[in-house]
PDB file of C-alpha atoms in Angstrom:
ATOM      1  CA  UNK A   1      14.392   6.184  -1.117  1.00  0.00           C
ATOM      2  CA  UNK A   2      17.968   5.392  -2.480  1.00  0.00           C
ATOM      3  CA  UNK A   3      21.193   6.390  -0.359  1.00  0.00           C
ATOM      4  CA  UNK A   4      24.759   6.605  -1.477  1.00  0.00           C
ATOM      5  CA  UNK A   5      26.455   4.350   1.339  1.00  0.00           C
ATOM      6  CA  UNK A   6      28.651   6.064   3.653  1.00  0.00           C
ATOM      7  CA  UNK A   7      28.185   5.349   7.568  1.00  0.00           C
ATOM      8  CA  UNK A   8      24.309   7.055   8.446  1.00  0.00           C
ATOM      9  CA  UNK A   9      21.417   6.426  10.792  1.00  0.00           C
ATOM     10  CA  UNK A  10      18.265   4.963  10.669  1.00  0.00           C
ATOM     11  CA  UNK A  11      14.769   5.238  12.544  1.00  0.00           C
ATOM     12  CA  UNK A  12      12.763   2.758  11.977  1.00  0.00           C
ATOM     13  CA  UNK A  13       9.003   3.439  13.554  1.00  0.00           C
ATOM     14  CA  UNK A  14       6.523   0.918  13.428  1.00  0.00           C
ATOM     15  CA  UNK A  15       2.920   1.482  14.913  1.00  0.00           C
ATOM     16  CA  UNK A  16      -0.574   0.294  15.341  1.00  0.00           C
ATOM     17  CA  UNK A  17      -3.428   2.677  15.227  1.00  0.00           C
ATOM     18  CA  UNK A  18      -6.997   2.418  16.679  1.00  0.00           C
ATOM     19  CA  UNK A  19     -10.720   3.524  15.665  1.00  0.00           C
ATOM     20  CA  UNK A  20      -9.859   7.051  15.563  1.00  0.00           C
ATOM     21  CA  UNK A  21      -7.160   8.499  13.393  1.00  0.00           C
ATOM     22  CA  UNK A  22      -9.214  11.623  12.503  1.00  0.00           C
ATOM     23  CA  UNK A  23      -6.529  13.965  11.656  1.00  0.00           C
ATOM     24  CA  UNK A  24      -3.942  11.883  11.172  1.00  0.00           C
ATOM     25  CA  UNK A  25      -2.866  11.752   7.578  1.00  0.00           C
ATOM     26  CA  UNK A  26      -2.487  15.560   7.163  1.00  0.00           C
ATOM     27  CA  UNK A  27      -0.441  15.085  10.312  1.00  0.00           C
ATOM     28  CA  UNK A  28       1.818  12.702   8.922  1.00  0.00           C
ATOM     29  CA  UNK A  29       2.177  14.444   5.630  1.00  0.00           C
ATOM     30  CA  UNK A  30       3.119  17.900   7.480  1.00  0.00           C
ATOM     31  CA  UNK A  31       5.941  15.771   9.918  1.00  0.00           C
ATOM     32  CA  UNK A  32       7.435  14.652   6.538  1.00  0.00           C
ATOM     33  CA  UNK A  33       7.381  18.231   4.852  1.00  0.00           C
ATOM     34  CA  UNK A  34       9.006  19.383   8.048  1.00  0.00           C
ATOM     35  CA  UNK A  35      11.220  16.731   8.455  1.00  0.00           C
ATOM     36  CA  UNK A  36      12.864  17.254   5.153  1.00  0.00           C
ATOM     37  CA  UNK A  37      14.210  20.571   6.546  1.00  0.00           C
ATOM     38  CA  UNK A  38      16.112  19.671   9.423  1.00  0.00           C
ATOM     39  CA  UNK A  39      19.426  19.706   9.437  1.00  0.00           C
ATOM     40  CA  UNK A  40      20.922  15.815   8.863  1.00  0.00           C
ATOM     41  CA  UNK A  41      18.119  14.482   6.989  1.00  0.00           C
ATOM     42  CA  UNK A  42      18.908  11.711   4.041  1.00  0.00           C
ATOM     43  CA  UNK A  43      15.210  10.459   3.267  1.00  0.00           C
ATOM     44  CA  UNK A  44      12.360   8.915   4.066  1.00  0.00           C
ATOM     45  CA  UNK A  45      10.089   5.933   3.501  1.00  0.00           C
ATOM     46  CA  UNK A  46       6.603   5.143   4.880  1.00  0.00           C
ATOM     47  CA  UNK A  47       4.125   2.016   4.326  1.00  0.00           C
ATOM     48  CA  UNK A  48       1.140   0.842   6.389  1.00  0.00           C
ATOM     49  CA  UNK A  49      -1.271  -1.857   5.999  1.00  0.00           C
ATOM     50  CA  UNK A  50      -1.950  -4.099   9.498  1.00  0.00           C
ATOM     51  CA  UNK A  51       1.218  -2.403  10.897  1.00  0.00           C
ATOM     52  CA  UNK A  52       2.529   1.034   9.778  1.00  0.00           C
ATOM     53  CA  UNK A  53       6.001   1.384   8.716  1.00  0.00           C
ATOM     54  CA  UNK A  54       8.079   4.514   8.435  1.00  0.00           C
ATOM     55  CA  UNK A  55      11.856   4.488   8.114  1.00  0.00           C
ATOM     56  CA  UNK A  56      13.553   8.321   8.211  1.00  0.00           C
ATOM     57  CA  UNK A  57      17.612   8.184   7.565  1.00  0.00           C
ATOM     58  CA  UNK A  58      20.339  10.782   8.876  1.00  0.00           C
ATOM     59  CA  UNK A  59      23.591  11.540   9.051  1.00  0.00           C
ATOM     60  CA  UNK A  60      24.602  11.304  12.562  1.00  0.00           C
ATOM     61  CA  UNK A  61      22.305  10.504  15.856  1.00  0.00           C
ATOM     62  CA  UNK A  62      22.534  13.966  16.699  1.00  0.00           C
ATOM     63  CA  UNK A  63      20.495  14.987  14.239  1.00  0.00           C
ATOM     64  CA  UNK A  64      18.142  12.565  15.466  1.00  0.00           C
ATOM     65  CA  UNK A  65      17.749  13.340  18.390  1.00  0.00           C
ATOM     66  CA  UNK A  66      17.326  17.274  17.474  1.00  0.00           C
ATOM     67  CA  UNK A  67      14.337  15.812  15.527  1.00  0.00           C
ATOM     68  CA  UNK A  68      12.679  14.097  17.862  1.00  0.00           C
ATOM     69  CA  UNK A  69      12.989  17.389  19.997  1.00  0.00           C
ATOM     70  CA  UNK A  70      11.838  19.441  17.289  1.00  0.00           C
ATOM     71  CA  UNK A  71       8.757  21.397  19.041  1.00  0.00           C
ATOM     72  CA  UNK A  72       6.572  21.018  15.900  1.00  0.00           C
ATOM     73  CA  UNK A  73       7.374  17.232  16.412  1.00  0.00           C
ATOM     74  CA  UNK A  74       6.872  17.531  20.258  1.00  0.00           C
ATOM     75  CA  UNK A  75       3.011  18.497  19.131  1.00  0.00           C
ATOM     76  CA  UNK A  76       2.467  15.494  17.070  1.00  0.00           C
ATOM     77  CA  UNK A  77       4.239  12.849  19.276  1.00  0.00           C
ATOM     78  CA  UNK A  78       1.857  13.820  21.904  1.00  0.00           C
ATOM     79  CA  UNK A  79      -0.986  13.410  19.576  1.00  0.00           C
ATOM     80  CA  UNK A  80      -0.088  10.137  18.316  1.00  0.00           C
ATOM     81  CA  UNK A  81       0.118   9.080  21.753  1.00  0.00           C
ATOM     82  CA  UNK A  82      -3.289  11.174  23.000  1.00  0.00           C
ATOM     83  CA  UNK A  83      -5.271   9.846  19.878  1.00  0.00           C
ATOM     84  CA  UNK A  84      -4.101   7.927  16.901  1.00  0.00           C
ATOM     85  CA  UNK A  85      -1.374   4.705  18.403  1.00  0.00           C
ATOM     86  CA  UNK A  86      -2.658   1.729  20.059  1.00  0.00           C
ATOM     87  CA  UNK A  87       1.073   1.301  20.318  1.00  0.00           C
ATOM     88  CA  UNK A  88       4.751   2.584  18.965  1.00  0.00           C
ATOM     89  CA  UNK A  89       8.141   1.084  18.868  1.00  0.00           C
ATOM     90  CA  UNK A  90      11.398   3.408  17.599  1.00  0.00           C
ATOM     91  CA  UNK A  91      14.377   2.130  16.800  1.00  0.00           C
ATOM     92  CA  UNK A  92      17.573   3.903  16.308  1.00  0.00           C
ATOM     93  CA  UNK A  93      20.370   2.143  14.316  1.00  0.00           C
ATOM     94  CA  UNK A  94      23.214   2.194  12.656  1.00  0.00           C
ATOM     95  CA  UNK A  95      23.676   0.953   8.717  1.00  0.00           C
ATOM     96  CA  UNK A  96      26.485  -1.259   8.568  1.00  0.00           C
ATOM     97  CA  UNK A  97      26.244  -2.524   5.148  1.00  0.00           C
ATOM     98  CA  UNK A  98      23.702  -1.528   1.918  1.00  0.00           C
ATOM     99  CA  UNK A  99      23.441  -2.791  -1.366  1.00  0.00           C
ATOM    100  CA  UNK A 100      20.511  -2.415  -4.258  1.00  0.00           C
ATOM    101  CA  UNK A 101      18.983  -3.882  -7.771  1.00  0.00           C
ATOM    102  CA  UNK A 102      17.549  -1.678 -10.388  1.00  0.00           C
ATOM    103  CA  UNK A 103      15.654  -3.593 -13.169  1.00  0.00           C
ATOM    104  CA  UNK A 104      17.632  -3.508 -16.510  1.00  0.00           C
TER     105      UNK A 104
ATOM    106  CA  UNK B   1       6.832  -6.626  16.396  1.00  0.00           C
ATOM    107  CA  UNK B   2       7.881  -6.003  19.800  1.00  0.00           C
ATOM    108  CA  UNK B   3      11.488  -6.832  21.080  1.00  0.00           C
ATOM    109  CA  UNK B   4      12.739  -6.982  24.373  1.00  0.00           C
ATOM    110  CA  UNK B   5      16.283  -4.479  23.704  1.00  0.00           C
ATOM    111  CA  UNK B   6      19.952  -6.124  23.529  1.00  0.00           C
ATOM    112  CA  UNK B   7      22.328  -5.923  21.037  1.00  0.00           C
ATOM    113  CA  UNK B   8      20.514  -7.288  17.485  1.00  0.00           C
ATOM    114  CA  UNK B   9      20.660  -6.734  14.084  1.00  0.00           C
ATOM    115  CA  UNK B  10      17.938  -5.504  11.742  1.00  0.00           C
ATOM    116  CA  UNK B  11      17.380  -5.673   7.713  1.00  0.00           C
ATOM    117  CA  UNK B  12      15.424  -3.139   6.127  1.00  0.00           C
ATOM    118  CA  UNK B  13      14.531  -4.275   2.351  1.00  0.00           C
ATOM    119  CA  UNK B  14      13.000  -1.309   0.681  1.00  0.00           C
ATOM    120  CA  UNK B  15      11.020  -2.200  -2.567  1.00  0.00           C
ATOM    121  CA  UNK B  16       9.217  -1.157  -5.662  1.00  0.00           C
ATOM    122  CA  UNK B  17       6.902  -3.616  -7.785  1.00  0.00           C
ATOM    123  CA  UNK B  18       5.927  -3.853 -11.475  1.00  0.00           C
ATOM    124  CA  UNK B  19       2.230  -4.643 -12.829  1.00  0.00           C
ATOM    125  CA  UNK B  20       3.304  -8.360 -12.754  1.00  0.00           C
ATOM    126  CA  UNK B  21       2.825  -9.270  -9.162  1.00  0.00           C
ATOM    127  CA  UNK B  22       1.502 -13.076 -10.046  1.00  0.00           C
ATOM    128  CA  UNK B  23       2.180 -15.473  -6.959  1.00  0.00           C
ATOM    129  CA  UNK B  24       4.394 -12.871  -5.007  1.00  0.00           C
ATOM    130  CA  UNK B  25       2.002 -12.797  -2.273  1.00  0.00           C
ATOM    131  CA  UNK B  26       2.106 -16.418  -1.937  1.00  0.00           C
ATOM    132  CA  UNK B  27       6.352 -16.538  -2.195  1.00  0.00           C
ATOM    133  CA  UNK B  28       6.478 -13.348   0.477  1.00  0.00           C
ATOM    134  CA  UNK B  29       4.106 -15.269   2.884  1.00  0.00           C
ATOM    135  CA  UNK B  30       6.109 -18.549   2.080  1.00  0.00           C
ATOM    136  CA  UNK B  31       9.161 -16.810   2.994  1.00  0.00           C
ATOM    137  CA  UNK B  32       8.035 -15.427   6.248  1.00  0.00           C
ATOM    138  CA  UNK B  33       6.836 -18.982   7.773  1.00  0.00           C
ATOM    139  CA  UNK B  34      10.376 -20.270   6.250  1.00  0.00           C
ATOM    140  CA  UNK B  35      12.419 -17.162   7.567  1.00  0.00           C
ATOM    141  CA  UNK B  36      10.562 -17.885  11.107  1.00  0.00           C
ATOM    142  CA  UNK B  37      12.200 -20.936  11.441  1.00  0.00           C
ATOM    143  CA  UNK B  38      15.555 -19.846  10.810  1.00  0.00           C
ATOM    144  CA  UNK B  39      18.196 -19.823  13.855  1.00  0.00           C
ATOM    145  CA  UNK B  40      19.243 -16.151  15.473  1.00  0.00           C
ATOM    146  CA  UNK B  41      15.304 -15.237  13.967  1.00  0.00           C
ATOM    147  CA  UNK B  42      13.757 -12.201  16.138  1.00  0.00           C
ATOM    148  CA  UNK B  43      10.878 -10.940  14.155  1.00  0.00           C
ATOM    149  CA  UNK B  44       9.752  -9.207  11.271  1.00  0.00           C
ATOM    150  CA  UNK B  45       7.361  -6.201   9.972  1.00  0.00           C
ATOM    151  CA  UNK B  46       5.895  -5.524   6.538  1.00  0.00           C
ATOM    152  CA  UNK B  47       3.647  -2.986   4.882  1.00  0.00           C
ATOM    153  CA  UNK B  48       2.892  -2.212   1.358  1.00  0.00           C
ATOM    154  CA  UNK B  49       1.854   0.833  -1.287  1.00  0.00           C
ATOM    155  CA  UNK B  50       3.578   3.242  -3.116  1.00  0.00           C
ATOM    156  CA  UNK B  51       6.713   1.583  -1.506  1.00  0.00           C
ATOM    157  CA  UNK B  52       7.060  -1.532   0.326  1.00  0.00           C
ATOM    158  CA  UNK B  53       8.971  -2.351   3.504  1.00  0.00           C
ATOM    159  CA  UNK B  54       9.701  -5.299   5.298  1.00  0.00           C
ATOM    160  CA  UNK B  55      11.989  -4.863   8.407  1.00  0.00           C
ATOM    161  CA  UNK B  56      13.459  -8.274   9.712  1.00  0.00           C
ATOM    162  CA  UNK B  57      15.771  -8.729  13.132  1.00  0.00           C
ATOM    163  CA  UNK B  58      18.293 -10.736  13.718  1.00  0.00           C
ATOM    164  CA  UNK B  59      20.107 -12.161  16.628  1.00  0.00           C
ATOM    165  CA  UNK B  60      23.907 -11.665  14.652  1.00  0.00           C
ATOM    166  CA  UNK B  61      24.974 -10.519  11.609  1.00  0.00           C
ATOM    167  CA  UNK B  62      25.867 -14.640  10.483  1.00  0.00           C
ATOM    168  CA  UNK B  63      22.155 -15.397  10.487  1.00  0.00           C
ATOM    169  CA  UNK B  64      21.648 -12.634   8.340  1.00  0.00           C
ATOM    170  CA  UNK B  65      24.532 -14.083   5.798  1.00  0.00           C
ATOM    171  CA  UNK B  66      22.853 -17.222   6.456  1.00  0.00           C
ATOM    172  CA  UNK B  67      19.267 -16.592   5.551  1.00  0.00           C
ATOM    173  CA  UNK B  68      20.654 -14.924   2.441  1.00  0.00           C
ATOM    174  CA  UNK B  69      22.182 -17.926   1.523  1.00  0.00           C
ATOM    175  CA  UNK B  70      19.225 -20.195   2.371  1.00  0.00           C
ATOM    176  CA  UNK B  71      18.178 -22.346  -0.992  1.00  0.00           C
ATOM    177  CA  UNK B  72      14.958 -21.743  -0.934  1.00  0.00           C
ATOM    178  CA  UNK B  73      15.280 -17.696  -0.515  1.00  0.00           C
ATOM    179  CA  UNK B  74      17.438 -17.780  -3.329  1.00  0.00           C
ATOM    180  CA  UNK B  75      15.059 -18.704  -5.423  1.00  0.00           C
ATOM    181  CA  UNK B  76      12.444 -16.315  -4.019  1.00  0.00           C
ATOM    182  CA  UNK B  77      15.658 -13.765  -4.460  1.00  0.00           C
ATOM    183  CA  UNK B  78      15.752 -15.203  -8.132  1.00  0.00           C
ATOM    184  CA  UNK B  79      11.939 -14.724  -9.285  1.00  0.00           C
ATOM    185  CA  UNK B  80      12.115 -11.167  -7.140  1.00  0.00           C
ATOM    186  CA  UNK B  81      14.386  -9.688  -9.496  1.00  0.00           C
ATOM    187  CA  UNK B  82      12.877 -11.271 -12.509  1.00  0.00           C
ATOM    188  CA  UNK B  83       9.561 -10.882 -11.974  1.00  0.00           C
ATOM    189  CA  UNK B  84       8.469  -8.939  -9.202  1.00  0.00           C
ATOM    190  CA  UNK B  85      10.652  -5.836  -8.623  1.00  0.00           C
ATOM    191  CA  UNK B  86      11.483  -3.149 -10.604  1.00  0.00           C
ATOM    192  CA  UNK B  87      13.984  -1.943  -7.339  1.00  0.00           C
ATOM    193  CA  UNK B  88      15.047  -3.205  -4.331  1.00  0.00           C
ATOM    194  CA  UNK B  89      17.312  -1.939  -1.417  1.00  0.00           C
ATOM    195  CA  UNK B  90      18.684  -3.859   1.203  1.00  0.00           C
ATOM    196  CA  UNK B  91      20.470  -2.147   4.477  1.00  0.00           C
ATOM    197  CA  UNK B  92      22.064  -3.776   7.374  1.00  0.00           C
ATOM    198  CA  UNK B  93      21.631  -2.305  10.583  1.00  0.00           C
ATOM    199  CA  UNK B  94      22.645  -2.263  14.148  1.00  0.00           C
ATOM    200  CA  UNK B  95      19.735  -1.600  16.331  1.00  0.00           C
ATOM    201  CA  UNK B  96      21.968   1.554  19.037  1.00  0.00           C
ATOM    202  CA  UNK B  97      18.631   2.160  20.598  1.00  0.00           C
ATOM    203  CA  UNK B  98      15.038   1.741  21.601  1.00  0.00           C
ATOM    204  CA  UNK B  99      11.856   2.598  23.027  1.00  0.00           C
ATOM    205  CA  UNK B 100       8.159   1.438  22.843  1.00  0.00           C
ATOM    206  CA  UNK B 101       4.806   3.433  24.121  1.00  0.00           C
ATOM    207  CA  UNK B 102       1.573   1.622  24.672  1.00  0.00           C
ATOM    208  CA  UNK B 103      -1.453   3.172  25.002  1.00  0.00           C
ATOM    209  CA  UNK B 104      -3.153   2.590  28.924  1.00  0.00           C
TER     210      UNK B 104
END
């Protein structure tokens, strides 16, 4: 996921899962699709081996925080909790600086 | 990685690979053990597919400009872009926020 820099927002959300996670990737994959429509949204970028990685950008923290309220959202936050994570951390930040390669 | 919440800093390098991938594996785990050791060092997160992330925190943004300056990461930094990655993005963050759920 590439941004033009200007001053945005991340989330970074990094979990561990247990046994049972039945369910899960169709869950995931419909939070994205859904995510992508709210208001605010820059991109996303998700990754999980030991640890699972996903990192959503927005413009502003309000935005954010309408997302995490979203009541599609609501539904799979308490399923992650109820089933799928062992244990979640989110982190809300602020990009301060950004720069990138591209292969010639 | 679990953190217990003050002000700190995070970097989120975002990254696509090429077929060659000889002896990055070795240089990424040689580069956590040596970014450990750094000072103002907090933790760090990686996962890898499509896309990888690695998400490392800082206690101030001069041990970022530090480790980026460390001789031995500049070399990694070196062989990464000749090598290894086809696209990188790095973004400097302020962490504004967080919370953490474990499961009971």
């Amino acid at each position: 996921m590439k941004t033009k820099f200007e001053p945005y927002y991340a989330v970074i959300f990094t979990s561990t899962q247990g046994e049972q996670i039945e369910g899960y990737s169709e869950m995931a994959e419909k939070m994205e699709l859904i995510a992508k429509e709210q208001d605010g949204f820059i991109g996303i970028d998700s990754a999980r081996n030991d640890v699972g990685i996903t990192v959503s950008y927005w413009q502003d923290l309000d935005s954010i925080k309408k997302w995490k309220q979203n009541s599609e959202h609501l539904i799979a936050q308490r399923k992650g909790r109820s089933q799928w994570y062992n244990w979640y951390n989110v982190r809300i930040c602020k990009i301060k600086k950004e720069y990138e390669y591209s292969s010639p």
